[in-house]
Short mmCIF file of C-alpha atoms and ligand atoms in Angstrom, two decimals:
data_model
loop_
_atom_site.label_atom_id
_atom_site.label_comp_id
_atom_site.label_asym_id
_atom_site.label_seq_id
_atom_site.Cartn_x
_atom_site.Cartn_y
_atom_site.Cartn_z
CA MET A 174 -14.82 16.66 22.74
CA SER A 175 -12.45 14.33 22.77
CA LYS A 176 -9.02 14.71 22.28
CA VAL A 177 -7.85 15.05 19.22
CA VAL A 178 -4.72 12.71 18.96
CA THR A 179 -1.72 13.28 16.33
CA LEU A 180 0.02 11.03 14.28
CA HIS A 181 3.32 11.85 16.19
CA GLU A 182 1.57 11.83 19.77
CA PHE A 183 0.26 8.56 18.82
CA ILE A 184 3.28 7.24 17.23
CA MET A 185 5.38 8.11 20.64
CA ASN A 186 2.60 5.97 23.44
CA ARG A 187 2.72 3.02 20.73
CA GLN A 188 6.91 3.36 21.11
CA ALA A 189 6.43 1.40 24.15
CA ASP A 190 5.48 -1.34 22.30
CA PHE A 191 8.71 -1.94 21.07
CA PRO A 192 10.53 -2.92 24.07
CA TYR A 193 13.95 -2.77 22.63
CA ALA A 194 13.23 0.66 20.16
CA SER A 195 15.20 2.84 20.45
CA GLY A 196 12.62 5.50 18.37
CA GLU A 197 14.21 5.13 14.95
CA LEU A 198 10.63 3.28 13.77
CA SER A 199 9.01 5.90 15.04
CA ARG A 200 11.28 8.86 13.49
CA LEU A 201 10.77 6.77 10.30
CA LEU A 202 7.45 6.54 10.19
CA ASN A 203 7.33 10.63 11.13
CA ASP A 204 9.20 11.59 8.12
CA ILE A 205 7.09 9.53 6.00
CA ALA A 206 3.94 11.29 6.93
CA ILE A 207 6.12 14.30 6.68
CA ALA A 208 6.98 13.33 3.36
CA SER A 209 2.94 12.62 2.27
CA LYS A 210 2.10 16.17 3.81
CA ILE A 211 3.64 17.43 0.48
CA VAL A 212 3.07 14.93 -1.59
CA SER A 213 -0.52 15.88 -0.70
CA LYS A 214 -0.35 19.43 -1.23
CA ASP A 215 1.09 18.77 -4.41
CA VAL A 216 -1.86 16.07 -5.80
CA ARG A 217 -4.74 18.71 -4.55
CA ARG A 218 -2.71 21.32 -6.91
CA ALA A 219 -1.96 19.21 -9.67
CA GLY A 220 -4.84 20.09 -11.80
CA LEU A 221 -3.72 23.71 -11.77
CA LEU A 222 -0.02 23.66 -11.99
CA GLU A 223 1.64 22.89 -15.39
CA ASN A 224 4.62 21.82 -14.03
CA ILE A 225 2.72 18.48 -11.66
CA LEU A 226 -0.02 17.94 -14.26
CA GLY A 227 0.81 15.10 -16.99
CA ALA A 228 2.77 12.99 -18.76
CA GLN A 229 6.85 12.50 -18.06
CA GLY A 230 7.81 11.58 -21.21
CA SER A 231 9.27 8.29 -19.88
CA THR A 232 8.65 5.25 -19.05
CA ASN A 233 9.09 2.90 -15.29
CA VAL A 234 10.88 -0.69 -15.16
CA GLN A 235 6.71 -1.73 -15.42
CA GLY A 236 6.72 -0.11 -19.28
CA GLU A 237 4.12 2.10 -17.68
CA GLU A 238 4.14 5.80 -18.78
CA GLN A 239 5.15 7.93 -15.67
CA GLN A 240 3.08 10.48 -14.49
CA LYS A 241 5.15 13.80 -13.79
CA LEU A 242 3.73 13.15 -9.85
CA ASP A 243 4.88 10.05 -10.32
CA VAL A 244 8.79 11.41 -10.21
CA ILE A 245 7.78 14.38 -7.89
CA ALA A 246 6.92 11.47 -5.50
CA ASP A 247 9.07 9.34 -5.63
CA ASN A 248 11.91 12.06 -5.63
CA GLN A 249 10.09 13.24 -2.22
CA PHE A 250 10.25 10.04 -0.13
CA ILE A 251 13.55 9.01 -1.75
CA ASN A 252 15.44 12.71 0.10
CA MET A 253 13.29 12.10 2.99
CA PHE A 254 14.17 9.01 3.93
CA LYS A 255 17.84 9.90 2.72
CA VAL A 256 18.31 12.57 4.96
CA GLY A 257 16.22 11.04 8.07
CA GLY A 258 19.12 8.83 8.95
CA GLU A 259 16.72 5.83 9.85
CA VAL A 260 16.86 4.10 5.77
CA CYS A 261 20.08 2.43 4.52
CA GLY A 262 17.94 2.05 1.17
CA ILE A 263 15.03 1.70 -1.12
CA ALA A 264 13.24 0.41 -3.77
CA SER A 265 10.54 2.12 -5.58
CA GLU A 266 7.80 1.03 -8.35
CA GLU A 267 9.77 4.12 -9.99
CA ASN A 268 13.15 2.97 -10.45
CA ASP A 269 13.85 0.15 -11.97
CA ASP A 270 17.35 -1.11 -9.50
CA PHE A 271 17.21 -0.95 -5.50
CA MET A 272 18.86 2.14 -3.80
CA PRO A 273 21.32 1.81 -1.19
CA PHE A 274 22.21 5.10 0.16
CA GLU A 275 25.67 5.62 -0.29
CA SER A 276 26.40 8.12 2.86
CA ASP A 277 28.29 6.86 5.86
CA PHE A 278 25.31 8.71 7.93
CA SER A 279 23.15 6.42 6.06
CA ARG A 280 24.53 3.47 5.98
CA GLN A 281 23.75 3.25 10.28
CA GLY A 282 20.13 3.19 9.03
CA LYS A 283 18.15 0.26 10.67
CA TYR A 284 15.50 -0.25 7.90
CA VAL A 285 14.69 -0.29 4.14
CA VAL A 286 11.71 0.61 2.73
CA LEU A 287 9.68 -0.44 -0.48
CA PHE A 288 6.72 1.58 -1.99
CA ASP A 289 5.02 2.30 -4.41
CA PRO A 290 5.37 6.83 -4.66
CA LEU A 291 1.70 7.09 -6.53
CA ASP A 292 0.03 4.36 -7.45
CA GLY A 293 -2.92 4.39 -9.80
CA SER A 294 -1.12 7.84 -11.02
CA SER A 295 -3.24 7.79 -14.51
CA ASN A 296 -6.22 8.72 -12.29
CA ILE A 297 -3.87 11.71 -11.37
CA ASP A 298 -5.41 13.48 -14.93
CA VAL A 299 -9.45 12.55 -14.08
CA ASN A 300 -9.62 13.60 -10.38
CA VAL A 301 -9.27 10.59 -9.07
CA SER A 302 -8.33 9.28 -5.76
CA ILE A 303 -4.93 8.20 -5.76
CA GLY A 304 -1.90 6.88 -3.41
CA THR A 305 1.33 5.79 -1.33
CA ILE A 306 2.14 2.15 -0.53
CA PHE A 307 5.23 1.67 1.70
CA SER A 308 6.11 -1.26 3.64
CA ILE A 309 8.88 -1.41 5.61
CA TYR A 310 11.62 -4.10 6.76
CA ARG A 311 14.74 -4.26 9.68
CA ARG A 312 18.03 -4.77 7.09
CA VAL A 313 19.84 -7.98 7.54
CA SER A 314 22.57 -6.76 5.69
CA ASP A 315 25.07 -5.48 8.86
CA LEU A 316 24.63 -2.10 9.81
CA GLY A 317 27.72 0.74 8.35
CA THR A 318 27.44 -1.16 4.89
CA LYS A 319 25.94 -0.60 1.93
CA ALA A 320 22.30 -1.97 1.55
CA THR A 321 22.07 -5.22 -0.71
CA LEU A 322 19.28 -6.95 -2.81
CA ASP A 323 18.77 -9.61 -0.21
CA ASP A 324 17.57 -6.48 2.46
CA MET A 325 15.20 -5.76 -0.53
CA LEU A 326 13.82 -9.27 -0.98
CA GLN A 327 12.25 -10.48 2.46
CA ALA A 328 8.60 -12.21 2.63
CA GLY A 329 6.07 -10.44 3.79
CA THR A 330 5.47 -12.06 7.54
CA GLU A 331 8.73 -10.29 8.29
CA GLN A 332 7.62 -6.45 7.26
CA VAL A 333 8.39 -4.06 10.70
CA ALA A 334 5.47 -2.20 9.76
CA ALA A 335 3.28 -1.42 6.56
CA GLY A 336 0.81 1.12 5.00
CA TYR A 337 -0.80 3.81 2.43
CA VAL A 338 -1.61 7.23 1.99
CA LEU A 339 -4.83 7.57 0.62
CA TYR A 340 -4.95 11.30 -1.25
CA GLY A 341 -8.51 11.34 -2.28
CA SER A 342 -11.62 12.98 -0.16
CA SER A 343 -9.61 13.94 2.50
CA THR A 344 -6.02 12.64 3.25
CA MET A 345 -5.55 9.81 5.25
CA MET A 346 -2.57 7.43 6.69
CA VAL A 347 -3.74 3.50 7.43
CA TYR A 348 -0.32 1.60 8.92
CA THR A 349 0.02 -1.49 10.80
CA THR A 350 3.11 -2.75 12.93
CA GLY A 351 2.15 -5.13 13.36
CA LYS A 352 -0.12 -5.13 16.68
CA GLY A 353 -3.41 -3.58 15.18
CA VAL A 354 -4.93 -1.53 12.07
CA ASN A 355 -5.41 2.45 13.05
CA GLY A 356 -6.27 5.04 10.66
CA PHE A 357 -5.59 9.70 10.71
CA THR A 358 -6.61 12.06 8.57
CA LEU A 359 -4.70 14.93 7.53
CA ASP A 360 -6.58 18.11 9.00
CA PRO A 361 -5.19 20.95 6.65
CA TYR A 362 -5.89 23.44 9.23
CA ILE A 363 -3.38 22.42 11.45
CA GLY A 364 -1.02 20.32 9.40
CA GLU A 365 -1.19 16.59 11.79
CA PHE A 366 -2.78 13.46 10.75
CA CYS A 367 -5.07 13.19 13.47
CA LEU A 368 -6.29 9.51 15.03
CA SER A 369 -10.14 9.27 13.04
CA HIS A 370 -10.14 5.48 12.42
CA PRO A 371 -8.66 3.73 15.87
CA ASP A 372 -8.14 -0.13 15.94
CA MET A 373 -9.66 -0.64 12.39
CA LYS A 374 -10.87 -3.91 11.51
CA MET A 375 -12.45 -5.19 8.12
CA PRO A 376 -15.58 -6.68 8.59
CA GLU A 377 -15.69 -10.40 8.08
CA MET A 378 -18.67 -10.17 5.35
CA GLY A 379 -19.64 -7.91 3.04
CA ARG A 380 -21.48 -7.16 -0.44
CA ILE A 381 -18.51 -4.95 -2.16
CA TYR A 382 -16.21 -6.95 -5.71
CA ALA A 383 -13.48 -4.96 -7.22
CA MET A 384 -12.62 -6.41 -10.28
CA ASN A 385 -11.87 -5.22 -13.36
CA GLU A 386 -14.66 -7.37 -15.17
CA GLY A 387 -13.35 -6.68 -18.24
CA ASN A 388 -10.73 -9.54 -17.42
CA VAL A 389 -13.95 -11.95 -16.59
CA ASN A 390 -13.14 -13.86 -19.97
CA ILE A 391 -9.46 -14.01 -19.89
CA CYS A 392 -8.45 -15.05 -16.25
CA ASP A 393 -9.35 -18.82 -13.64
CA ALA A 394 -12.90 -19.70 -15.16
CA GLY A 395 -13.50 -20.24 -11.93
CA ILE A 396 -13.23 -16.37 -10.29
CA LYS A 397 -16.26 -15.81 -13.43
CA GLU A 398 -18.04 -18.57 -11.65
CA TYR A 399 -17.68 -16.25 -8.04
CA ILE A 400 -19.41 -13.52 -9.73
CA GLY A 401 -21.77 -14.77 -11.73
CA THR A 402 -23.15 -17.09 -8.69
CA LYS A 403 -21.87 -15.33 -5.31
CA CYS A 404 -22.05 -11.44 -6.18
CA GLN A 405 -24.81 -11.86 -8.80
CA GLN A 406 -27.02 -13.04 -7.24
CA ILE A 407 -29.87 -12.16 -4.65
CA PRO A 408 -27.96 -14.12 -1.06
CA GLU A 409 -30.36 -15.35 0.95
CA GLY A 410 -32.42 -12.98 3.20
CA ALA A 411 -30.98 -10.19 0.49
CA LYS A 412 -32.72 -7.36 -1.61
CA ARG A 413 -30.41 -6.89 -4.15
CA PRO A 414 -27.21 -8.91 -5.69
CA TYR A 415 -23.49 -7.30 -4.81
CA SER A 416 -22.41 -4.11 -5.72
CA GLY A 417 -19.40 -4.12 -8.12
CA ARG A 418 -17.48 -1.10 -7.28
CA TYR A 419 -13.85 -0.73 -9.18
CA ILE A 420 -11.74 2.86 -8.91
CA GLY A 421 -8.82 1.51 -10.84
CA SER A 422 -6.95 2.92 -8.12
CA LEU A 423 -6.02 -0.57 -5.10
CA VAL A 424 -5.57 2.08 -2.35
CA ALA A 425 -8.85 3.34 -2.69
CA ASP A 426 -10.81 -0.08 -3.57
CA PHE A 427 -8.77 -1.35 -0.46
CA HIS A 428 -9.66 1.69 1.70
CA ARG A 429 -13.35 1.32 1.27
CA ASN A 430 -13.17 -2.51 1.95
CA LEU A 431 -11.30 -2.08 4.91
CA ILE A 432 -14.00 0.10 6.17
CA LYS A 433 -17.53 -1.36 4.05
CA GLY A 434 -16.03 -5.26 3.83
CA GLY A 435 -15.25 -6.66 0.54
CA ILE A 436 -13.04 -8.08 -1.91
CA TYR A 437 -10.88 -6.96 -4.57
CA ILE A 438 -9.35 -9.66 -7.01
CA TYR A 439 -6.55 -8.62 -9.54
CA PRO A 440 -6.06 -12.22 -11.25
CA ALA A 441 -3.46 -13.60 -13.24
CA THR A 442 -4.77 -13.50 -16.58
CA THR A 443 -3.80 -14.61 -20.75
CA VAL A 444 -2.69 -10.85 -20.58
CA ASP A 445 -0.44 -10.51 -17.22
CA PRO A 446 0.53 -14.22 -16.14
CA GLU A 447 1.63 -13.47 -13.62
CA GLY A 448 -1.09 -10.98 -12.68
CA LYS A 449 -0.54 -6.97 -12.81
CA LEU A 450 0.22 -6.29 -8.73
CA ARG A 451 3.84 -5.73 -7.31
CA LEU A 452 4.68 -8.35 -4.87
CA LEU A 453 7.23 -6.18 -2.43
CA TYR A 454 5.42 -2.71 -2.63
CA GLU A 455 1.42 -2.93 -3.90
CA CYS A 456 0.59 -6.67 -1.99
CA ASN A 457 2.63 -7.27 0.62
CA PRO A 458 2.40 -4.10 2.36
CA LEU A 459 -1.54 -3.88 1.82
CA ALA A 460 -1.73 -7.99 3.03
CA PHE A 461 -0.24 -6.88 6.15
CA ILE A 462 -2.52 -4.59 7.01
CA ALA A 463 -5.57 -6.54 5.87
CA GLU A 464 -4.80 -9.71 7.47
CA GLN A 465 -3.96 -7.49 11.13
CA ALA A 466 -8.02 -6.40 10.71
CA GLY A 467 -8.73 -10.15 10.29
CA GLY A 468 -8.82 -9.71 6.68
CA ILE A 469 -7.17 -12.62 3.69
CA ALA A 470 -4.61 -11.72 1.09
CA SER A 471 -3.59 -14.46 -1.11
CA THR A 472 -2.82 -15.13 -4.63
CA GLY A 473 -5.06 -17.92 -5.02
CA LYS A 474 -3.00 -20.66 -4.31
CA GLU A 475 -0.63 -18.87 -1.09
CA ARG A 476 -1.19 -16.24 1.49
CA ILE A 477 0.64 -13.63 -0.19
CA LEU A 478 3.11 -12.87 2.88
CA ASN A 479 4.48 -16.66 3.22
CA ILE A 480 6.40 -15.71 -0.56
CA LYS A 481 9.78 -15.83 -0.46
CA PRO A 482 10.73 -12.95 -3.53
CA GLU A 483 12.96 -13.57 -6.07
CA ARG A 484 12.78 -10.08 -8.04
CA LEU A 485 12.21 -6.92 -7.08
CA HIS A 486 9.32 -5.89 -9.07
CA GLN A 487 7.60 -9.38 -8.77
CA ARG A 488 3.86 -9.23 -10.00
CA VAL A 489 1.38 -11.57 -8.33
CA PRO A 490 -2.73 -12.27 -8.36
CA LEU A 491 -4.22 -10.51 -5.48
CA PHE A 492 -7.08 -12.19 -3.60
CA ILE A 493 -7.74 -9.40 -0.71
CA GLY A 494 -10.59 -8.38 1.64
CA SER A 495 -12.99 -9.63 3.64
CA LYS A 496 -12.62 -13.45 5.36
CA GLN A 497 -15.80 -14.80 4.03
CA MET A 498 -15.57 -13.52 0.29
CA VAL A 499 -11.90 -13.76 -0.63
CA GLU A 500 -12.63 -17.98 1.06
CA GLN A 501 -15.68 -17.82 -1.32
CA ALA A 502 -13.65 -16.56 -4.04
CA LEU A 503 -10.56 -19.33 -3.86
CA ALA A 504 -13.41 -22.13 -3.23
CA CYS A 505 -14.50 -21.19 -6.68
CA LEU A 506 -10.97 -21.32 -8.32
P1 P6P B 821 -6.32 -1.81 -14.73
C1 P6P B 821 -3.27 1.34 -10.93
O1 P6P B 821 -2.18 1.02 -12.27
C2 P6P B 821 -3.45 0.13 -10.91
O2 P6P B 821 -1.81 -0.27 -10.09
C3 P6P B 821 -4.06 -0.71 -9.05
O3 P6P B 821 -3.68 0.61 -8.12
C4 P6P B 821 -5.42 -0.54 -10.06
O4 P6P B 821 -6.22 -1.22 -9.06
C5 P6P B 821 -4.82 -1.35 -11.28
O5 P6P B 821 -3.62 -0.98 -11.49
C6 P6P B 821 -6.18 -1.30 -11.50
O6 P6P B 821 -5.39 -1.94 -13.33
O7 P6P B 821 -5.98 -3.22 -15.13
O8 P6P B 821 -7.69 -2.55 -14.13
O9 P6P B 821 -6.76 -1.07 -15.13
#
């Protein structure tokens, strides 16, 4: 029987990876884990509690109808960051502008967090997996001052950590600090995330493609070519074509591809000329994880992590997953 390694133990053990770390990032990652457990509890009961299920009756800056659980999750993470003291400000999908924390206590925080509190929330009412995505940067503004927009608009290469929480058949937290990717499964009986997927690597090749094929005639014709010639033909030596799997929840599609190999495509379309997914709190964190696991993340024209953001809710096209699959798709564009 191997020893159970909790997330807390793992983080503390890995702290030695960061010679100058004085524990702030470790505490921040633990704060995220605690907030995720609380959100997981709410997600698991969403269908039972009238005050949780359904639409909030408001729309976010994206023009998307907010679900009650979107707002609950957003507030849960924000409150955790405020009391934790490691974060001087945040930006989230659910808030129009970035949020510098006002207290002197928070202004001493070294980090900013950009996050999507509940991605795929339109799936809540139909009981499909959803997820939280987060991206952590060191602030560029001076300690003790108010967080600035520049703290938020940093290239993905500057991330110190990134991860996601998947509220699926089990609740998992997967993250990287730039030294590989590790996955933890929440054991509800002890209330701890326990190491279940050490040193995750994305297979270089896979047989799963994830795309909303309803868009296939309103995007780059090369994508239709890739799907028609690579995904929907029987590869040499194989017995069947690739499998199309599209959950409609980015975190769930990404996680499956991370484990089994695969590609997720959300291209620019005539409806969403910049693509649908947000650079700062969806594409960058997953790109960091993908690359750390041996995968690739591109807009179709450039490496996601190299982009210098200009706007908080900036959208970009996303091709992310197994190295060879993404390369094949990009070659068709
Ligand atoms: P569509 C959810 O809204 C999301 O941001 C991702 O989680 C998901 O992959 C995508 O959008 C689904 O978008 O246009 O296919 O419904």
